[in-house]
XYZ file of C-alpha atoms in Angstrom:
224
model
C 105.273 82.388 97.927
C 101.360 81.950 98.607
C 98.855 83.818 96.860
C 97.425 83.953 93.318
C 98.757 86.014 90.432
C 95.296 85.956 88.845
C 94.002 89.305 87.912
C 90.236 89.521 88.481
C 87.567 92.074 89.650
C 85.137 89.335 90.643
C 83.630 90.049 94.320
C 85.285 93.338 94.736
C 83.475 96.019 97.088
C 81.455 98.570 94.967
C 83.590 101.489 96.093
C 86.701 99.983 94.303
C 84.761 100.356 91.091
C 86.214 103.802 90.103
C 89.665 102.425 90.787
C 89.019 99.482 88.622
C 87.662 101.834 85.766
C 90.722 104.072 86.156
C 93.188 101.282 85.960
C 91.732 100.144 82.820
C 91.746 103.654 80.952
C 94.451 105.640 82.409
C 97.586 106.240 80.141
C 101.132 106.445 81.337
C 101.608 110.029 80.787
C 98.462 110.732 83.008
C 100.283 108.898 85.879
C 103.696 110.565 85.707
C 106.135 112.626 83.637
C 108.745 110.017 84.379
C 108.219 107.121 81.906
C 110.331 104.128 81.433
C 113.378 104.840 78.785
C 112.422 103.890 75.285
C 115.922 101.978 75.139
C 114.991 99.413 77.765
C 117.170 100.731 80.354
C 116.249 100.338 84.164
C 115.737 97.731 86.664
C 112.216 96.102 86.526
C 110.608 96.447 89.927
C 106.769 96.222 91.154
C 104.913 97.874 94.083
C 101.751 96.392 95.730
C 98.995 99.133 96.091
C 96.780 97.341 98.712
C 93.348 98.611 99.339
C 91.545 97.209 102.657
C 88.557 98.180 104.679
C 89.472 99.555 108.109
C 87.631 100.983 111.147
C 87.165 104.386 109.141
C 86.248 102.765 105.875
C 88.564 102.216 102.884
C 92.349 102.306 103.647
C 95.872 101.901 101.978
C 98.638 100.012 103.269
C 101.938 101.795 103.558
C 105.437 101.201 105.045
C 108.218 103.487 106.120
C 111.710 102.432 104.927
C 114.426 102.043 107.464
C 116.586 105.156 107.933
C 119.735 103.456 107.402
C 119.012 102.329 103.718
C 120.905 103.620 100.889
C 118.025 103.996 98.782
C 115.138 106.400 99.703
C 115.793 106.219 103.601
C 113.003 107.022 105.972
C 110.498 107.427 103.158
C 106.984 105.799 103.399
C 106.179 103.773 100.443
C 104.010 101.118 99.046
C 105.614 97.509 99.756
C 107.655 96.551 96.693
C 110.846 96.038 95.301
C 112.959 94.742 92.282
C 111.933 91.588 90.630
C 113.895 88.434 91.417
C 114.692 85.886 88.552
C 112.251 83.341 90.443
C 109.393 85.877 90.018
C 109.353 84.958 86.229
C 108.688 86.938 83.157
C 108.747 90.707 83.641
C 106.411 91.136 80.891
C 103.636 89.003 82.272
C 103.177 87.617 85.850
C 106.736 88.443 86.949
C 105.535 91.993 88.544
C 102.602 90.388 90.100
C 104.729 87.877 91.779
C 107.419 90.198 92.734
C 104.531 92.664 94.499
C 103.107 89.848 96.607
C 106.595 88.513 97.524
C 108.012 91.720 98.492
C 104.837 92.750 100.398
C 105.254 89.465 102.407
C 108.866 89.990 103.118
C 108.544 93.601 104.226
C 105.040 93.842 106.135
C 104.431 90.059 107.002
C 101.030 90.076 105.307
C 99.613 86.691 103.956
C 99.410 86.898 100.278
C 96.805 84.402 100.131
C 94.476 87.103 101.412
C 95.254 89.292 98.623
C 93.158 89.471 95.375
C 94.945 91.317 92.652
C 92.495 93.469 90.440
C 94.465 95.408 88.108
C 97.819 96.804 86.921
C 98.844 100.347 86.272
C 101.150 101.356 83.377
C 104.983 101.089 84.271
C 106.474 104.118 85.569
C 110.035 105.228 86.167
C 112.044 106.384 89.304
C 115.085 108.322 87.838
C 117.080 108.484 90.946
C 117.159 104.735 91.535
C 116.536 103.890 87.736
C 113.674 101.438 88.487
C 110.861 100.690 86.037
C 107.987 100.115 88.358
C 104.885 98.139 87.795
C 102.085 99.522 90.159
C 99.912 96.270 91.040
C 96.550 96.894 92.494
C 95.117 94.608 95.211
C 92.415 94.148 97.524
C 92.878 92.859 100.915
C 89.941 90.540 101.108
C 91.309 88.470 103.884
C 93.477 90.779 106.297
C 96.335 89.282 108.090
C 98.456 90.578 110.746
C 101.219 92.949 109.711
C 104.422 94.597 111.095
C 107.992 95.392 110.119
C 109.557 91.873 109.303
C 113.154 93.281 109.112
C 113.956 96.459 111.105
C 117.113 96.884 108.946
C 114.821 97.474 106.145
C 111.503 98.586 107.426
C 110.868 101.000 110.192
C 107.210 100.402 110.319
C 103.975 99.268 108.479
C 100.778 101.194 108.688
C 97.302 101.640 107.050
C 95.972 105.132 105.963
C 92.353 105.721 105.650
C 91.618 107.057 102.199
C 89.266 109.642 103.939
C 92.689 111.178 105.415
C 94.249 110.976 101.908
C 91.531 113.156 100.353
C 91.115 115.512 103.347
C 92.560 118.831 102.030
C 94.077 119.400 105.391
C 96.405 116.641 104.879
C 97.599 117.798 101.441
C 100.512 119.749 100.610
C 103.124 120.433 97.876
C 106.688 119.329 98.716
C 109.626 121.327 97.288
C 112.649 119.387 96.537
C 116.177 121.104 96.966
C 116.368 120.575 93.083
C 113.354 122.735 92.711
C 111.028 119.792 91.602
C 107.632 120.282 93.188
C 105.058 117.342 93.783
C 102.117 116.326 95.748
C 102.451 115.162 99.257
C 100.145 113.890 102.151
C 100.735 114.480 105.885
C 99.278 111.432 107.267
C 99.731 108.855 110.293
C 102.728 111.183 111.572
C 104.501 110.717 108.116
C 105.061 112.982 105.124
C 104.205 110.767 102.126
C 105.823 112.244 99.066
C 107.841 111.200 95.953
C 106.735 108.235 93.656
C 104.216 106.910 96.213
C 102.400 110.240 96.851
C 102.419 111.094 93.054
C 100.707 107.480 92.168
C 98.151 108.089 95.284
C 97.496 111.525 93.913
C 96.564 110.224 90.420
C 94.470 107.423 91.736
C 92.611 109.871 93.775
C 92.083 111.940 90.853
C 91.135 109.663 88.258
C 88.790 107.654 90.582
C 86.976 110.808 91.367
C 87.758 110.860 94.978
C 89.990 114.069 94.975
C 88.755 117.068 97.068
C 90.015 120.274 95.910
C 93.111 121.441 98.006
C 95.441 124.388 98.434
C 98.428 123.578 96.228
C 100.105 126.598 97.499
C 100.783 124.981 100.816
C 104.660 124.339 100.359
C 106.683 122.068 102.460
C 110.479 121.996 101.860
C 112.278 118.703 101.764
C 115.712 118.000 103.156
C 118.708 118.069 100.752
C 119.283 114.407 101.678
C 115.937 113.342 100.374
């Protein structure tokens, strides 16, 4: 795998400053109510939260999982997945390597153009029992992207941060279980679940959040 696992804030664009500050100070419980089990259960995983600069300013890289997958089919997500043994120590650079490796495998991006600048606290996805490390990256040298394996990835796309903060694109999803959470209607997709929750908290703690109508509810399909 190409790309460096060094975490540095050198040379970042100024607009990423609030995200850097948030990553340094945010506590796990401020990001999610689902935290890793204290007994160490769960499979270690990592996602890459990649910020870039697009035609409309700052943007985030997302992908849509193939509808045939057993886990979270058809759901928009950050690139990422479970740690492999070759990624190394799960407590140090393992999640960094996994985030870059999975992003390359799923979206085709060149990890050499990604600068890692922060790591958020580990979170938990109960339905899949993943303990996820969110890794923050700056796409300093963009490269072509696209679905590498259609069996795993339906499409790869970027979303302007301006659309994510736009109250018109924000809704509350209601799961059949009764659980409610933040969601985004962007790029012909409904971004919800773990991915939307992390985006929501980043926008909030970076000071980018614009007040939105949380009473706008969208029901989720029972198979979600």
